[in-house]
mmCIF file of C-alpha atoms and ligand atoms in Angstrom:
data_model
loop_
_atom_site.group_PDB
_atom_site.id
_atom_site.type_symbol
_atom_site.label_atom_id
_atom_site.label_comp_id
_atom_site.label_asym_id
_atom_site.label_seq_id
_atom_site.Cartn_x
_atom_site.Cartn_y
_atom_site.Cartn_z
ATOM 1 C CA UNK A 1 0.000 0.000 0.000
ATOM 2 C CA UNK A 2 1.123 3.547 -0.550
ATOM 3 C CA UNK A 3 0.289 6.379 1.851
ATOM 4 C CA UNK A 4 0.580 9.666 -0.019
ATOM 5 C CA UNK A 5 0.151 12.184 2.806
ATOM 6 C CA UNK A 6 -1.799 13.151 5.903
ATOM 7 C CA UNK A 7 -5.085 14.046 4.231
ATOM 8 C CA UNK A 8 -6.730 15.600 7.270
ATOM 9 C CA UNK A 9 -6.980 15.635 11.042
ATOM 10 C CA UNK A 10 -10.528 15.204 12.330
ATOM 11 C CA UNK A 11 -11.470 17.192 15.430
ATOM 12 C CA UNK A 12 -14.728 16.556 17.261
ATOM 13 C CA UNK A 13 -16.538 19.710 18.362
ATOM 14 C CA UNK A 14 -19.859 20.335 20.017
ATOM 15 C CA UNK A 15 -20.694 23.032 17.485
ATOM 16 C CA UNK A 16 -18.989 23.972 14.208
ATOM 17 C CA UNK A 17 -20.609 27.387 14.442
ATOM 18 C CA UNK A 18 -18.973 28.019 17.824
ATOM 19 C CA UNK A 19 -15.706 26.235 16.982
ATOM 20 C CA UNK A 20 -14.902 27.680 13.585
ATOM 21 C CA UNK A 21 -13.869 31.199 14.662
ATOM 22 C CA UNK A 22 -10.709 29.846 16.323
ATOM 23 C CA UNK A 23 -9.582 28.284 13.040
ATOM 24 C CA UNK A 24 -10.692 31.177 10.826
ATOM 25 C CA UNK A 25 -10.161 34.305 12.870
ATOM 26 C CA UNK A 26 -7.414 33.367 15.329
ATOM 27 C CA UNK A 27 -5.407 30.984 13.120
ATOM 28 C CA UNK A 28 -6.303 32.607 9.789
ATOM 29 C CA UNK A 29 -7.308 29.461 7.902
ATOM 30 C CA UNK A 30 -9.776 29.522 5.028
ATOM 31 C CA UNK A 31 -13.199 28.038 5.768
ATOM 32 C CA UNK A 32 -14.507 25.895 2.940
ATOM 33 C CA UNK A 33 -18.088 25.516 4.155
ATOM 34 C CA UNK A 34 -19.898 22.583 5.698
ATOM 35 C CA UNK A 35 -21.103 19.248 4.387
ATOM 36 C CA UNK A 36 -23.339 16.715 6.098
ATOM 37 C CA UNK A 37 -22.417 13.064 5.631
ATOM 38 C CA UNK A 38 -25.596 11.211 6.603
ATOM 39 C CA UNK A 39 -23.966 7.793 6.603
ATOM 40 C CA UNK A 40 -21.476 8.931 9.267
ATOM 41 C CA UNK A 41 -24.033 11.029 11.196
ATOM 42 C CA UNK A 42 -21.795 14.081 11.056
ATOM 43 C CA UNK A 43 -21.548 17.549 9.623
ATOM 44 C CA UNK A 44 -18.004 18.394 8.578
ATOM 45 C CA UNK A 45 -16.154 21.664 7.990
ATOM 46 C CA UNK A 46 -12.787 21.691 6.224
ATOM 47 C CA UNK A 47 -9.948 24.196 6.683
ATOM 48 C CA UNK A 48 -7.022 23.642 4.283
ATOM 49 C CA UNK A 49 -3.529 23.788 5.828
ATOM 50 C CA UNK A 50 -0.750 23.379 3.248
ATOM 51 C CA UNK A 51 -1.245 19.965 1.657
ATOM 52 C CA UNK A 52 -3.536 18.755 4.440
ATOM 53 C CA UNK A 53 -6.697 19.933 6.135
ATOM 54 C CA UNK A 54 -8.303 20.305 9.527
ATOM 55 C CA UNK A 55 -11.784 18.769 9.594
ATOM 56 C CA UNK A 56 -14.197 19.827 12.314
ATOM 57 C CA UNK A 57 -16.827 17.210 13.077
ATOM 58 C CA UNK A 58 -20.205 17.952 14.608
ATOM 59 C CA UNK A 59 -22.615 15.121 15.299
ATOM 60 C CA UNK A 60 -26.038 15.050 13.668
ATOM 61 C CA UNK A 61 -27.454 12.253 15.841
ATOM 62 C CA UNK A 62 -27.108 11.261 19.518
ATOM 63 C CA UNK A 63 -26.178 7.667 18.573
ATOM 64 C CA UNK A 64 -23.515 8.689 16.021
ATOM 65 C CA UNK A 65 -19.788 7.968 16.515
ATOM 66 C CA UNK A 66 -18.902 11.613 17.095
ATOM 67 C CA UNK A 67 -21.703 12.099 19.647
ATOM 68 C CA UNK A 68 -20.461 9.032 21.524
ATOM 69 C CA UNK A 69 -16.876 10.305 21.381
ATOM 70 C CA UNK A 70 -17.875 13.758 22.701
ATOM 71 C CA UNK A 71 -19.868 12.212 25.506
ATOM 72 C CA UNK A 72 -16.984 10.023 26.574
ATOM 73 C CA UNK A 73 -13.935 12.214 25.947
ATOM 74 C CA UNK A 74 -15.161 15.718 25.154
ATOM 75 C CA UNK A 75 -13.989 17.842 22.209
ATOM 76 C CA UNK A 76 -10.613 16.925 20.755
ATOM 77 C CA UNK A 77 -8.689 15.023 18.096
ATOM 78 C CA UNK A 78 -11.001 12.296 16.813
ATOM 79 C CA UNK A 79 -9.029 10.739 13.964
ATOM 80 C CA UNK A 80 -6.061 11.054 11.638
ATOM 81 C CA UNK A 81 -6.714 10.415 7.957
ATOM 82 C CA UNK A 82 -4.095 9.182 5.511
ATOM 83 C CA UNK A 83 -4.623 9.535 1.798
ATOM 84 C CA UNK A 84 -3.811 6.319 -0.005
ATOM 85 C CA UNK A 85 -3.340 5.575 -3.659
ATOM 86 C CA UNK A 86 -5.754 2.638 -3.722
ATOM 87 C CA UNK A 87 -8.011 2.100 -0.723
ATOM 88 C CA UNK A 88 -9.240 -1.389 -1.666
ATOM 89 C CA UNK A 89 -5.649 -2.585 -2.015
ATOM 90 C CA UNK A 90 -4.674 -0.942 1.290
ATOM 91 C CA UNK A 91 -7.577 -2.607 3.137
ATOM 92 C CA UNK A 92 -6.778 -6.010 1.636
ATOM 93 C CA UNK A 93 -3.147 -5.660 2.664
ATOM 94 C CA UNK A 94 -3.969 -4.570 6.226
ATOM 95 C CA UNK A 95 -6.485 -7.394 6.590
ATOM 96 C CA UNK A 96 -3.839 -9.837 5.404
ATOM 97 C CA UNK A 97 -1.494 -8.408 8.056
ATOM 98 C CA UNK A 98 -4.131 -9.039 10.727
ATOM 99 C CA UNK A 99 -4.896 -5.389 11.499
ATOM 100 C CA UNK A 100 -8.388 -4.957 12.949
ATOM 101 C CA UNK A 101 -10.531 -3.030 10.498
ATOM 102 C CA UNK A 102 -13.798 -1.215 11.203
ATOM 103 C CA UNK A 103 -14.633 -1.113 7.503
ATOM 104 C CA UNK A 104 -13.623 -3.950 5.226
ATOM 105 C CA UNK A 105 -15.002 -2.037 2.267
ATOM 106 C CA UNK A 106 -14.774 1.709 1.654
ATOM 107 C CA UNK A 107 -17.725 3.960 2.447
ATOM 108 C CA UNK A 108 -18.578 7.384 1.111
ATOM 109 C CA UNK A 109 -17.097 10.307 3.047
ATOM 110 C CA UNK A 110 -17.100 14.081 2.765
ATOM 111 C CA UNK A 111 -16.199 15.520 -0.622
ATOM 112 C CA UNK A 112 -17.056 12.230 -2.338
ATOM 113 C CA UNK A 113 -13.941 10.527 -0.941
ATOM 114 C CA UNK A 114 -13.817 6.769 -0.421
ATOM 115 C CA UNK A 115 -13.081 6.228 3.281
ATOM 116 C CA UNK A 116 -12.500 3.357 5.708
ATOM 117 C CA UNK A 117 -11.471 3.218 9.368
ATOM 118 C CA UNK A 118 -9.017 1.023 11.263
ATOM 119 C CA UNK A 119 -9.970 0.173 14.833
ATOM 120 C CA UNK A 120 -8.304 2.442 17.443
ATOM 121 C CA UNK A 121 -7.528 -0.632 19.551
ATOM 122 C CA UNK A 122 -5.218 -1.749 16.710
ATOM 123 C CA UNK A 123 -3.573 1.627 16.156
ATOM 124 C CA UNK A 124 -2.181 2.811 19.500
ATOM 125 C CA UNK A 125 -5.524 4.296 20.553
ATOM 126 C CA UNK A 126 -5.755 6.680 17.592
ATOM 127 C CA UNK A 127 -8.648 6.193 15.185
ATOM 128 C CA UNK A 128 -7.061 6.010 11.719
ATOM 129 C CA UNK A 129 -8.961 6.721 8.523
ATOM 130 C CA UNK A 130 -7.788 5.795 5.055
ATOM 131 C CA UNK A 131 -9.141 7.888 2.249
ATOM 132 C CA UNK A 132 -8.851 7.959 -1.496
ATOM 133 C CA UNK A 133 -9.803 11.005 -3.530
HETATM 134 N N1 CMX B 201 -10.337 7.620 18.904
HETATM 135 C C1 CMX B 201 -9.742 6.800 19.794
HETATM 136 N N2 CMX B 201 -10.424 5.879 20.528
HETATM 137 C C2 CMX B 201 -11.764 5.828 20.310
HETATM 138 C C3 CMX B 201 -12.430 6.644 19.410
HETATM 139 C C4 CMX B 201 -11.661 7.593 18.681
HETATM 140 N N3 CMX B 201 -12.217 8.417 17.806
HETATM 141 N N4 CMX B 201 -13.747 6.348 19.422
HETATM 142 C C5 CMX B 201 -13.904 5.366 20.330
HETATM 143 N N5 CMX B 201 -12.711 5.048 20.850
HETATM 144 C C6 CMX B 201 -12.432 4.024 21.857
HETATM 145 C C7 CMX B 201 -13.267 4.264 23.108
HETATM 146 O O1 CMX B 201 -12.630 5.166 23.987
HETATM 147 C C8 CMX B 201 -13.348 2.869 23.695
HETATM 148 O O2 CMX B 201 -12.165 2.549 24.378
HETATM 149 P P1 CMX B 201 -12.237 1.852 25.833
HETATM 150 O O3 CMX B 201 -12.900 0.517 25.594
HETATM 151 O O4 CMX B 201 -10.811 1.727 26.237
HETATM 152 O O5 CMX B 201 -13.039 2.750 26.689
HETATM 153 C C9 CMX B 201 -13.407 1.978 22.452
HETATM 154 O O6 CMX B 201 -12.865 2.769 21.373
HETATM 155 C C10 CMX B 201 -14.836 1.596 22.106
HETATM 156 O O7 CMX B 201 -15.560 2.790 22.037
HETATM 157 P P2 CMX B 201 -17.127 2.971 22.212
HETATM 158 O O8 CMX B 201 -17.423 4.331 22.717
HETATM 159 O O9 CMX B 201 -17.687 1.809 22.929
HETATM 160 O O10 CMX B 201 -17.630 3.073 20.767
HETATM 161 P P3 CMX B 201 -17.956 1.976 19.739
HETATM 162 O O11 CMX B 201 -17.254 0.697 19.985
HETATM 163 O O12 CMX B 201 -19.423 1.966 19.575
HETATM 164 O O13 CMX B 201 -17.291 2.634 18.428
HETATM 165 C C11 CMX B 201 -15.590 3.045 16.874
HETATM 166 C C12 CMX B 201 -15.953 3.025 18.356
HETATM 167 C C13 CMX B 201 -14.218 3.677 16.757
HETATM 168 C C14 CMX B 201 -15.605 1.604 16.362
HETATM 169 C C15 CMX B 201 -16.686 3.905 16.117
HETATM 170 O O14 CMX B 201 -16.681 5.204 16.628
HETATM 171 C C16 CMX B 201 -16.469 3.919 14.622
HETATM 172 O O15 CMX B 201 -16.865 3.012 13.910
HETATM 173 N N6 CMX B 201 -15.821 4.990 14.080
HETATM 174 C C17 CMX B 201 -15.601 5.110 12.654
HETATM 175 C C18 CMX B 201 -16.605 6.018 12.005
HETATM 176 C C19 CMX B 201 -16.480 7.436 12.493
HETATM 177 O O16 CMX B 201 -15.840 7.738 13.494
HETATM 178 N N7 CMX B 201 -17.143 8.368 11.760
HETATM 179 C C20 CMX B 201 -17.115 9.778 12.081
HETATM 180 C C21 CMX B 201 -16.178 10.564 11.194
HETATM 181 C C22 CMX B 201 -16.659 10.549 9.765
HETATM 182 C C23 CMX B 201 -15.886 11.437 8.814
HETATM 183 O O17 CMX B 201 -14.757 11.878 9.087
HETATM 184 O O18 CMX B 201 -16.428 11.674 7.712
#
């Protein structure tokens, strides 16, 4: 498998509206608008930083993964996403290596990306996302 770069860092927030001014006004990043990804029960907001992005994540449902994360840990870094050349190949290789996957097949993420998660218990406690754009 080939990891091309850190695609984005996902940060769970209680409210994008309340959280975005830090990234825009204090840190001077561009705000690219929001997108709701129903399948993941989140609304996302992307802020490009060089070749990567910061992604704020706000839950859209109390039983969604981000709502559960916020309840348990509070706002903070939720996942690190690596862009890969070929996500199906990467998942097959990781499965072969015995790495615990959350998604064996890619799902649809923000911006039309193909995404899949590795289980944080297999990755030093950090939720890792693979994405292909
Ligand atoms: N980072 C690190 N650890 C996490 C975590 C995260 N984001 N989310 C949960 N965990 C840990 C919990 O702390 C818990 O650990 P302990 O057992 O030591 O307490 C363990 O994982 C199980 O957590 P849980 O609250 O019981 O939650 P679930 O097992 O129901 O689900 C997970 C955990 C990671 C499998 C689930 O959140 C998931 O499938 N995530 C992938 C999808 C996702 O997060 N989507 C949102 C982002 C979408 C996007 O970017 O577009």
